[in-house]
Amino acid sequence: MDFVPGGELSRRIREGDVSAESELIRQFEPGLRVLLRRRTGGDHGLLQDLVQETLLVVIQRLRGAGIEDPQKLAAFAAQTARNLAIASLRKAERQKTDVDTDATDRNADPAQNVDAIAADIEAALAVRALLRELPQARDRLMLKRFYLDDHDKHVICQEMDLSEAAFNQALSRARKRFREILEERGFAKRDLLSLGL
Amino acid sequence: MNLQHIEQYVAGRLGEEESCAFEEYCLANPEFARQAEYEQRLKAGLAIVARGSTAEFVRSDSHQARWNFAAAAGVLLTLFAMYYVWGHHAARAAKPLMAAVATDSQRSGPALRLAMVRGSENAPVLPDGSVRVEIVGLFDLGSHYSVALDRLERNTYDTVATLYSQHPTSPVTLEVMVESDQLKPGTYSLRVRKQASGEESLDFSFVRF
């Protein structure tokens, strides 16, 4: 594992160094997004809220009591995010039983809904563009089987008469192009911007 | 940690302990986490596209000519159907959701310019009213273009209006009128395609608040 300056960051934050807090956000935000994306079922709004809430909890803790082992700052942040995700899930479960649908509709914020769905839609647009660009039907089918049908790589290679090297090469090309499309369309930066970074 | 771990995590194949270790590694390594997030987004995007239609995955290049013929027949059929429907409902129909730019007064109203901008950070917002949408691209003045307006939902996208046989106003612009007030808030995409050609469509997304 790479060196994480958890102890150093913790010390600087405790001493009131605001730039250390920004560093911590830059360091942890991508990982928190991965962790929470898995636990928020595509709800982009909730994902954003939980990322911010986690960072807030971690920073407040470091400003105050600090953590027992500052070298385990990443583990502490990850566990905080998991706990917040579980709490949010429980809250949503409780609310399911007594939702006033009319009131929910009346108070719905269209702008927020748009924002909530935007990230996945952007990914879908990029995927659609990617699929159009892929020269061979075989590559498109391969992506579907690998990502959607969760077929094992070896099984796909065997059934599609592909070497593993050819499979990995096609997959790598698709990933690279997907990332480029998102970046070309400015979709890659949106999440960072929403955090004000 | 390597790419294989990312694949396994995104596919949900890592055990509890391995997942925790993976997530902590992501927190400690932002660039690795970004790679993992692209993988998550690729999977999510594929799932949405597949919910709309799996045809996108199985489209066969060798059948392109057949698809072109089918598309042309579809266009003719749709044009006939549109002519028939409009003919019968013109009296009670409000302004169409999308139409060609027909008058000079439309040019002086609200407008939205859609262009593929590298590094663009926000989807453009459609203003209220009758909006002249100026699509920027490379167009062939001698060709007809179709313009389809898709509404993007969480799980799918629905085509809410399509115009055929549109002429570009210049080699770099094609314009259409969109009745913004008739659109529900949400994310939309305009797809512009050169008719009777195998060329890929140009996609432009925008938001209606």
mmCIF file of N, CA, C and O in Angstrom, chain A residues 50-126:
data_model
loop_
_atom_site.group_PDB
_atom_site.id
_atom_site.type_symbol
_atom_site.label_atom_id
_atom_site.label_comp_id
_atom_site.label_asym_id
_atom_site.label_seq_id
_atom_site.Cartn_x
_atom_site.Cartn_y
_atom_site.Cartn_z
ATOM 1 N N LEU A 50 -23.595 11.686 1.456
ATOM 2 C CA LEU A 50 -22.842 10.830 2.376
ATOM 3 C C LEU A 50 -21.335 11.091 2.291
ATOM 4 O O LEU A 50 -20.639 11.015 3.307
ATOM 5 N N VAL A 51 -20.857 11.399 1.091
ATOM 6 C CA VAL A 51 -19.426 11.735 0.961
ATOM 7 C C VAL A 51 -19.130 12.978 1.804
ATOM 8 O O VAL A 51 -18.171 12.999 2.589
ATOM 9 N N GLN A 52 -19.984 13.979 1.656
ATOM 10 C CA GLN A 52 -19.755 15.233 2.399
ATOM 11 C C GLN A 52 -19.875 15.015 3.902
ATOM 12 O O GLN A 52 -19.078 15.541 4.684
ATOM 13 N N GLU A 53 -20.902 14.220 4.267
ATOM 14 C CA GLU A 53 -21.120 13.978 5.688
ATOM 15 C C GLU A 53 -19.919 13.237 6.304
ATOM 16 O O GLU A 53 -19.464 13.560 7.396
ATOM 17 N N THR A 54 -19.411 12.256 5.567
ATOM 18 C CA THR A 54 -18.258 11.492 6.063
ATOM 19 C C THR A 54 -17.055 12.410 6.263
ATOM 20 O O THR A 54 -16.391 12.370 7.313
ATOM 21 N N LEU A 55 -16.791 13.232 5.263
ATOM 22 C CA LEU A 55 -15.635 14.127 5.359
ATOM 23 C C LEU A 55 -15.784 15.081 6.543
ATOM 24 O O LEU A 55 -14.823 15.361 7.264
ATOM 25 N N LEU A 56 -17.026 15.535 6.728
ATOM 26 C CA LEU A 56 -17.296 16.448 7.847
ATOM 27 C C LEU A 56 -17.030 15.766 9.188
ATOM 28 O O LEU A 56 -16.378 16.326 10.072
ATOM 29 N N VAL A 57 -17.538 14.530 9.305
ATOM 30 C CA VAL A 57 -17.353 13.786 10.560
ATOM 31 C C VAL A 57 -15.863 13.572 10.827
ATOM 32 O O VAL A 57 -15.379 13.804 11.947
ATOM 33 N N VAL A 58 -15.133 13.171 9.791
ATOM 34 C CA VAL A 58 -13.702 12.893 9.966
ATOM 35 C C VAL A 58 -12.957 14.168 10.360
ATOM 36 O O VAL A 58 -12.146 14.170 11.301
ATOM 37 N N ILE A 59 -13.256 15.250 9.666
ATOM 38 C CA ILE A 59 -12.540 16.507 9.959
ATOM 39 C C ILE A 59 -12.866 16.996 11.374
ATOM 40 O O ILE A 59 -11.972 17.404 12.126
ATOM 41 N N GLN A 60 -14.155 16.915 11.729
ATOM 42 C CA GLN A 60 -14.529 17.378 13.077
ATOM 43 C C GLN A 60 -13.843 16.538 14.155
ATOM 44 O O GLN A 60 -13.406 17.048 15.173
ATOM 45 N N ARG A 61 -13.751 15.245 13.881
ATOM 46 C CA ARG A 61 -13.094 14.355 14.848
ATOM 47 C C ARG A 61 -11.604 14.719 14.988
ATOM 48 O O ARG A 61 -11.064 14.756 16.085
ATOM 49 N N LEU A 62 -10.988 15.000 13.843
ATOM 50 C CA LEU A 62 -9.564 15.333 13.893
ATOM 51 C C LEU A 62 -9.316 16.697 14.530
ATOM 52 O O LEU A 62 -8.301 16.920 15.184
ATOM 53 N N ARG A 63 -10.289 17.617 14.342
ATOM 54 C CA ARG A 63 -10.139 18.938 14.978
ATOM 55 C C ARG A 63 -10.265 18.813 16.491
ATOM 56 O O ARG A 63 -9.701 19.604 17.233
ATOM 57 N N GLY A 64 -11.069 17.821 16.914
ATOM 58 C CA GLY A 64 -11.331 17.666 18.348
ATOM 59 C C GLY A 64 -10.488 16.580 18.982
ATOM 60 O O GLY A 64 -9.264 16.713 19.125
ATOM 61 N N ALA A 65 -11.163 15.481 19.301
ATOM 62 C CA ALA A 65 -10.507 14.417 20.076
ATOM 63 C C ALA A 65 -9.411 13.696 19.305
ATOM 64 O O ALA A 65 -8.518 13.087 19.897
ATOM 65 N N GLY A 66 -9.488 13.724 17.980
ATOM 66 C CA GLY A 66 -8.519 12.977 17.171
ATOM 67 C C GLY A 66 -8.857 11.490 17.178
ATOM 68 O O GLY A 66 -9.849 11.079 17.784
ATOM 69 N N ILE A 67 -8.055 10.690 16.488
ATOM 70 C CA ILE A 67 -8.317 9.247 16.482
ATOM 71 C C ILE A 67 -7.157 8.528 17.157
ATOM 72 O O ILE A 67 -6.041 9.057 17.209
ATOM 73 N N GLU A 68 -7.480 7.326 17.622
ATOM 74 C CA GLU A 68 -6.523 6.589 18.446
ATOM 75 C C GLU A 68 -5.193 6.366 17.714
ATOM 76 O O GLU A 68 -4.129 6.623 18.257
ATOM 77 N N ASP A 69 -5.301 5.845 16.480
ATOM 78 C CA ASP A 69 -4.086 5.582 15.705
ATOM 79 C C ASP A 69 -4.148 6.390 14.405
ATOM 80 O O ASP A 69 -4.772 5.981 13.436
ATOM 81 N N PRO A 70 -3.522 7.548 14.378
ATOM 82 C CA PRO A 70 -3.609 8.428 13.188
ATOM 83 C C PRO A 70 -3.133 7.759 11.904
ATOM 84 O O PRO A 70 -3.522 8.162 10.815
ATOM 85 N N GLN A 71 -2.296 6.729 12.042
ATOM 86 C CA GLN A 71 -1.844 6.033 10.827
ATOM 87 C C GLN A 71 -3.000 5.270 10.171
ATOM 88 O O GLN A 71 -2.913 4.883 9.011
ATOM 89 N N LYS A 72 -4.064 5.031 10.954
ATOM 90 C CA LYS A 72 -5.205 4.299 10.413
ATOM 91 C C LYS A 72 -6.340 5.252 10.033
ATOM 92 O O LYS A 72 -7.522 4.917 10.159
ATOM 93 N N LEU A 73 -5.956 6.438 9.602
ATOM 94 C CA LEU A 73 -6.947 7.446 9.239
ATOM 95 C C LEU A 73 -7.856 6.956 8.100
ATOM 96 O O LEU A 73 -9.076 7.159 8.122
ATOM 97 N N ALA A 74 -7.274 6.284 7.094
ATOM 98 C CA ALA A 74 -8.078 5.798 5.955
ATOM 99 C C ALA A 74 -9.102 4.774 6.436
ATOM 100 O O ALA A 74 -10.268 4.807 6.023
ATOM 101 N N ALA A 75 -8.680 3.883 7.325
ATOM 102 C CA ALA A 75 -9.599 2.867 7.844
ATOM 103 C C ALA A 75 -10.719 3.526 8.644
ATOM 104 O O ALA A 75 -11.886 3.131 8.557
ATOM 105 N N PHE A 76 -10.371 4.564 9.402
ATOM 106 C CA PHE A 76 -11.370 5.279 10.195
ATOM 107 C C PHE A 76 -12.399 5.956 9.277
ATOM 108 O O PHE A 76 -13.610 5.859 9.495
ATOM 109 N N ALA A 77 -11.899 6.609 8.228
ATOM 110 C CA ALA A 77 -12.810 7.293 7.291
ATOM 111 C C ALA A 77 -13.706 6.275 6.574
ATOM 112 O O ALA A 77 -14.902 6.510 6.402
ATOM 113 N N ALA A 78 -13.116 5.155 6.187
ATOM 114 C CA ALA A 78 -13.902 4.135 5.484
ATOM 115 C C ALA A 78 -15.008 3.597 6.387
ATOM 116 O O ALA A 78 -16.161 3.452 5.966
ATOM 117 N N GLN A 79 -14.668 3.336 7.654
ATOM 118 C CA GLN A 79 -15.674 2.793 8.574
ATOM 119 C C GLN A 79 -16.753 3.832 8.860
ATOM 120 O O GLN A 79 -17.938 3.489 8.965
ATOM 121 N N THR A 80 -16.359 5.089 8.945
ATOM 122 C CA THR A 80 -17.343 6.158 9.144
ATOM 123 C C THR A 80 -18.333 6.177 7.979
ATOM 124 O O THR A 80 -19.546 6.263 8.179
ATOM 125 N N ALA A 81 -17.805 6.071 6.760
ATOM 126 C CA ALA A 81 -18.671 6.080 5.567
ATOM 127 C C ALA A 81 -19.620 4.876 5.585
ATOM 128 O O ALA A 81 -20.810 5.018 5.286
ATOM 129 N N ARG A 82 -19.096 3.719 5.945
ATOM 130 C CA ARG A 82 -19.954 2.512 5.996
ATOM 131 C C ARG A 82 -21.073 2.709 7.019
ATOM 132 O O ARG A 82 -22.235 2.404 6.750
ATOM 133 N N ASN A 83 -20.709 3.239 8.190
ATOM 134 C CA ASN A 83 -21.718 3.443 9.232
ATOM 135 C C ASN A 83 -22.789 4.431 8.784
ATOM 136 O O ASN A 83 -23.978 4.220 9.018
ATOM 137 N N LEU A 84 -22.365 5.505 8.140
ATOM 138 C CA LEU A 84 -23.333 6.507 7.679
ATOM 139 C C LEU A 84 -24.251 5.915 6.611
ATOM 140 O O LEU A 84 -25.442 6.210 6.564
ATOM 141 N N ALA A 85 -23.676 5.073 5.747
ATOM 142 C CA ALA A 85 -24.489 4.446 4.691
ATOM 143 C C ALA A 85 -25.531 3.517 5.305
ATOM 144 O O ALA A 85 -26.697 3.501 4.890
ATOM 145 N N ILE A 86 -25.130 2.761 6.326
ATOM 146 C CA ILE A 86 -26.074 1.855 6.998
ATOM 147 C C ILE A 86 -27.174 2.671 7.682
ATOM 148 O O ILE A 86 -28.362 2.356 7.579
ATOM 149 N N ALA A 87 -26.772 3.751 8.366
ATOM 150 C CA ALA A 87 -27.756 4.597 9.057
ATOM 151 C C ALA A 87 -28.743 5.195 8.065
ATOM 152 O O ALA A 87 -29.953 5.250 8.324
ATOM 153 N N SER A 88 -28.223 5.599 6.919
ATOM 154 C CA SER A 88 -29.091 6.202 5.904
ATOM 155 C C SER A 88 -30.081 5.168 5.358
ATOM 156 O O SER A 88 -31.247 5.467 5.121
ATOM 157 N N LEU A 89 -29.597 3.955 5.186
ATOM 158 C CA LEU A 89 -30.449 2.868 4.695
ATOM 159 C C LEU A 89 -31.557 2.565 5.701
ATOM 160 O O LEU A 89 -32.730 2.411 5.338
ATOM 161 N N ARG A 90 -31.180 2.538 6.976
ATOM 162 C CA ARG A 90 -32.178 2.268 8.026
ATOM 163 C C ARG A 90 -33.231 3.369 8.059
ATOM 164 O O ARG A 90 -34.416 3.111 8.206
ATOM 165 N N LYS A 91 -32.757 4.601 7.926
ATOM 166 C CA LYS A 91 -33.675 5.738 7.953
ATOM 167 C C LYS A 91 -34.662 5.631 6.788
ATOM 168 O O LYS A 91 -35.859 5.834 6.946
ATOM 169 N N ALA A 92 -34.135 5.288 5.608
ATOM 170 C CA ALA A 92 -34.986 5.162 4.422
ATOM 171 C C ALA A 92 -36.005 4.044 4.618
ATOM 172 O O ALA A 92 -37.167 4.176 4.230
ATOM 173 N N GLU A 93 -35.585 2.954 5.248
ATOM 174 C CA GLU A 93 -36.494 1.828 5.501
ATOM 175 C C GLU A 93 -37.633 2.261 6.418
ATOM 176 O O GLU A 93 -38.779 1.923 6.204
ATOM 177 N N ARG A 94 -37.256 3.028 7.467
ATOM 178 C CA ARG A 94 -38.289 3.498 8.414
ATOM 179 C C ARG A 94 -39.264 4.420 7.715
ATOM 180 O O ARG A 94 -40.464 4.341 7.905
ATOM 181 N N GLN A 95 -38.747 5.280 6.844
ATOM 182 C CA GLN A 95 -39.607 6.257 6.185
ATOM 183 C C GLN A 95 -40.530 5.612 5.170
ATOM 184 O O GLN A 95 -41.570 6.158 4.851
ATOM 185 N N LYS A 96 -40.152 4.459 4.685
ATOM 186 C CA LYS A 96 -40.991 3.774 3.693
ATOM 187 C C LYS A 96 -42.370 3.473 4.249
ATOM 188 O O LYS A 96 -43.334 3.392 3.520
ATOM 189 N N THR A 97 -42.455 3.278 5.568
ATOM 190 C CA THR A 97 -43.720 2.846 6.162
ATOM 191 C C THR A 97 -44.743 3.960 6.265
ATOM 192 O O THR A 97 -45.931 3.707 6.302
ATOM 193 N N ASP A 98 -44.297 5.203 6.318
ATOM 194 C CA ASP A 98 -45.291 6.268 6.520
ATOM 195 C C ASP A 98 -45.019 7.473 5.619
ATOM 196 O O ASP A 98 -45.020 8.607 6.048
ATOM 197 N N VAL A 99 -44.803 7.196 4.363
ATOM 198 C CA VAL A 99 -44.547 8.297 3.432
ATOM 199 C C VAL A 99 -45.861 8.933 2.993
ATOM 200 O O VAL A 99 -46.812 8.239 2.648
ATOM 201 N N ASP A 100 -45.920 10.256 3.074
ATOM 202 C CA ASP A 100 -47.066 10.994 2.546
ATOM 203 C C ASP A 100 -46.716 11.330 1.098
ATOM 204 O O ASP A 100 -46.030 12.296 0.814
ATOM 205 N N THR A 101 -47.208 10.497 0.178
ATOM 206 C CA THR A 101 -46.798 10.619 -1.223
ATOM 207 C C THR A 101 -47.120 11.987 -1.803
ATOM 208 O O THR A 101 -46.313 12.577 -2.510
ATOM 209 N N ASP A 102 -48.329 12.495 -1.459
ATOM 210 C CA ASP A 102 -48.715 13.793 -2.016
ATOM 211 C C ASP A 102 -47.745 14.881 -1.576
ATOM 212 O O ASP A 102 -47.309 15.704 -2.360
ATOM 213 N N ALA A 103 -47.429 14.827 -0.259
ATOM 214 C CA ALA A 103 -46.510 15.842 0.267
ATOM 215 C C ALA A 103 -45.141 15.714 -0.375
ATOM 216 O O ALA A 103 -44.491 16.705 -0.706
ATOM 217 N N THR A 104 -44.718 14.472 -0.598
ATOM 218 C CA THR A 104 -43.412 14.249 -1.225
ATOM 219 C C THR A 104 -43.395 14.855 -2.616
ATOM 220 O O THR A 104 -42.445 15.523 -3.012
ATOM 221 N N ASP A 105 -44.485 14.615 -3.361
ATOM 222 C CA ASP A 105 -44.559 15.165 -4.722
ATOM 223 C C ASP A 105 -44.563 16.685 -4.702
ATOM 224 O O ASP A 105 -43.909 17.323 -5.503
ATOM 225 N N ARG A 106 -45.322 17.238 -3.726
ATOM 226 C CA ARG A 106 -45.414 18.699 -3.661
ATOM 227 C C ARG A 106 -44.055 19.318 -3.381
ATOM 228 O O ARG A 106 -43.719 20.365 -3.906
ATOM 229 N N ASN A 107 -43.289 18.642 -2.534
ATOM 230 C CA ASN A 107 -42.010 19.218 -2.115
ATOM 231 C C ASN A 107 -40.843 18.798 -2.990
ATOM 232 O O ASN A 107 -39.714 19.153 -2.710
ATOM 233 N N ALA A 108 -41.149 18.006 -3.991
ATOM 234 C CA ALA A 108 -40.045 17.519 -4.822
ATOM 235 C C ALA A 108 -39.321 18.683 -5.480
ATOM 236 O O ALA A 108 -39.949 19.629 -5.941
ATOM 237 N N ASP A 109 -38.024 18.618 -5.468
ATOM 238 C CA ASP A 109 -37.220 19.668 -6.088
ATOM 239 C C ASP A 109 -36.729 19.150 -7.431
ATOM 240 O O ASP A 109 -35.833 18.315 -7.489
ATOM 241 N N PRO A 110 -37.329 19.638 -8.541
ATOM 242 C CA PRO A 110 -36.964 19.093 -9.844
ATOM 243 C C PRO A 110 -35.489 19.228 -10.147
ATOM 244 O O PRO A 110 -34.875 18.337 -10.702
ATOM 245 N N ALA A 111 -34.914 20.352 -9.728
ATOM 246 C CA ALA A 111 -33.490 20.564 -10.030
ATOM 247 C C ALA A 111 -32.646 19.495 -9.359
ATOM 248 O O ALA A 111 -31.703 18.976 -9.936
ATOM 249 N N GLN A 112 -33.034 19.163 -8.116
ATOM 250 C CA GLN A 112 -32.261 18.170 -7.381
ATOM 251 C C GLN A 112 -32.411 16.795 -8.036
ATOM 252 O O GLN A 112 -31.462 16.028 -8.128
ATOM 253 N N ASN A 113 -33.653 16.501 -8.491
ATOM 254 C CA ASN A 113 -33.878 15.209 -9.144
ATOM 255 C C ASN A 113 -33.021 15.094 -10.394
ATOM 256 O O ASN A 113 -32.442 14.053 -10.658
ATOM 257 N N VAL A 114 -32.972 16.179 -11.140
ATOM 258 C CA VAL A 114 -32.173 16.183 -12.362
ATOM 259 C C VAL A 114 -30.719 15.889 -12.013
ATOM 260 O O VAL A 114 -30.060 15.059 -12.621
ATOM 261 N N ASP A 115 -30.254 16.557 -10.964
ATOM 262 C CA ASP A 115 -28.873 16.371 -10.564
ATOM 263 C C ASP A 115 -28.623 14.932 -10.117
ATOM 264 O O ASP A 115 -27.579 14.347 -10.402
ATOM 265 N N ALA A 116 -29.652 14.384 -9.413
ATOM 266 C CA ALA A 116 -29.490 13.033 -8.883
ATOM 267 C C ALA A 116 -29.332 11.999 -9.989
ATOM 268 O O ALA A 116 -28.568 11.058 -9.864
ATOM 269 N N ILE A 117 -30.066 12.190 -11.092
ATOM 270 C CA ILE A 117 -29.987 11.181 -12.142
ATOM 271 C C ILE A 117 -28.881 11.490 -13.144
ATOM 272 O O ILE A 117 -28.477 10.635 -13.908
ATOM 273 N N ALA A 118 -28.386 12.736 -13.106
ATOM 274 C CA ALA A 118 -27.483 13.175 -14.170
ATOM 275 C C ALA A 118 -26.245 12.297 -14.323
ATOM 276 O O ALA A 118 -25.881 11.927 -15.430
ATOM 277 N N ALA A 119 -25.647 11.936 -13.197
ATOM 278 C CA ALA A 119 -24.362 11.226 -13.281
ATOM 279 C C ALA A 119 -24.491 9.898 -14.006
ATOM 280 O O ALA A 119 -23.670 9.576 -14.872
ATOM 281 N N ASP A 120 -25.516 9.119 -13.664
ATOM 282 C CA ASP A 120 -25.670 7.827 -14.327
ATOM 283 C C ASP A 120 -26.090 7.996 -15.783
ATOM 284 O O ASP A 120 -25.711 7.210 -16.633
ATOM 285 N N ILE A 121 -26.893 9.022 -16.031
ATOM 286 C CA ILE A 121 -27.315 9.267 -17.411
ATOM 287 C C ILE A 121 -26.104 9.639 -18.256
ATOM 288 O O ILE A 121 -25.968 9.209 -19.396
ATOM 289 N N GLU A 122 -25.223 10.428 -17.671
ATOM 290 C CA GLU A 122 -24.013 10.803 -18.392
ATOM 291 C C GLU A 122 -23.193 9.567 -18.733
ATOM 292 O O GLU A 122 -22.666 9.443 -19.837
ATOM 293 N N ALA A 123 -23.125 8.666 -17.770
ATOM 294 C CA ALA A 123 -22.395 7.413 -18.023
ATOM 295 C C ALA A 123 -23.091 6.642 -19.145
ATOM 296 O O ALA A 123 -22.426 6.077 -20.019
ATOM 297 N N ALA A 124 -24.420 6.660 -19.130
ATOM 298 C CA ALA A 124 -25.166 5.933 -20.172
ATOM 299 C C ALA A 124 -24.925 6.556 -21.549
ATOM 300 O O ALA A 124 -24.764 5.851 -22.547
ATOM 301 N N LEU A 125 -24.894 7.892 -21.577
ATOM 302 C CA LEU A 125 -24.626 8.573 -22.859
ATOM 303 C C LEU A 125 -23.234 8.212 -23.368
ATOM 304 O O LEU A 125 -23.031 7.967 -24.555
ATOM 305 N N ALA A 126 -22.297 8.189 -22.446
ATOM 306 C CA ALA A 126 -20.920 7.845 -22.825
ATOM 307 C C ALA A 126 -20.842 6.398 -23.299
ATOM 308 O O ALA A 126 -20.141 6.091 -24.268
#
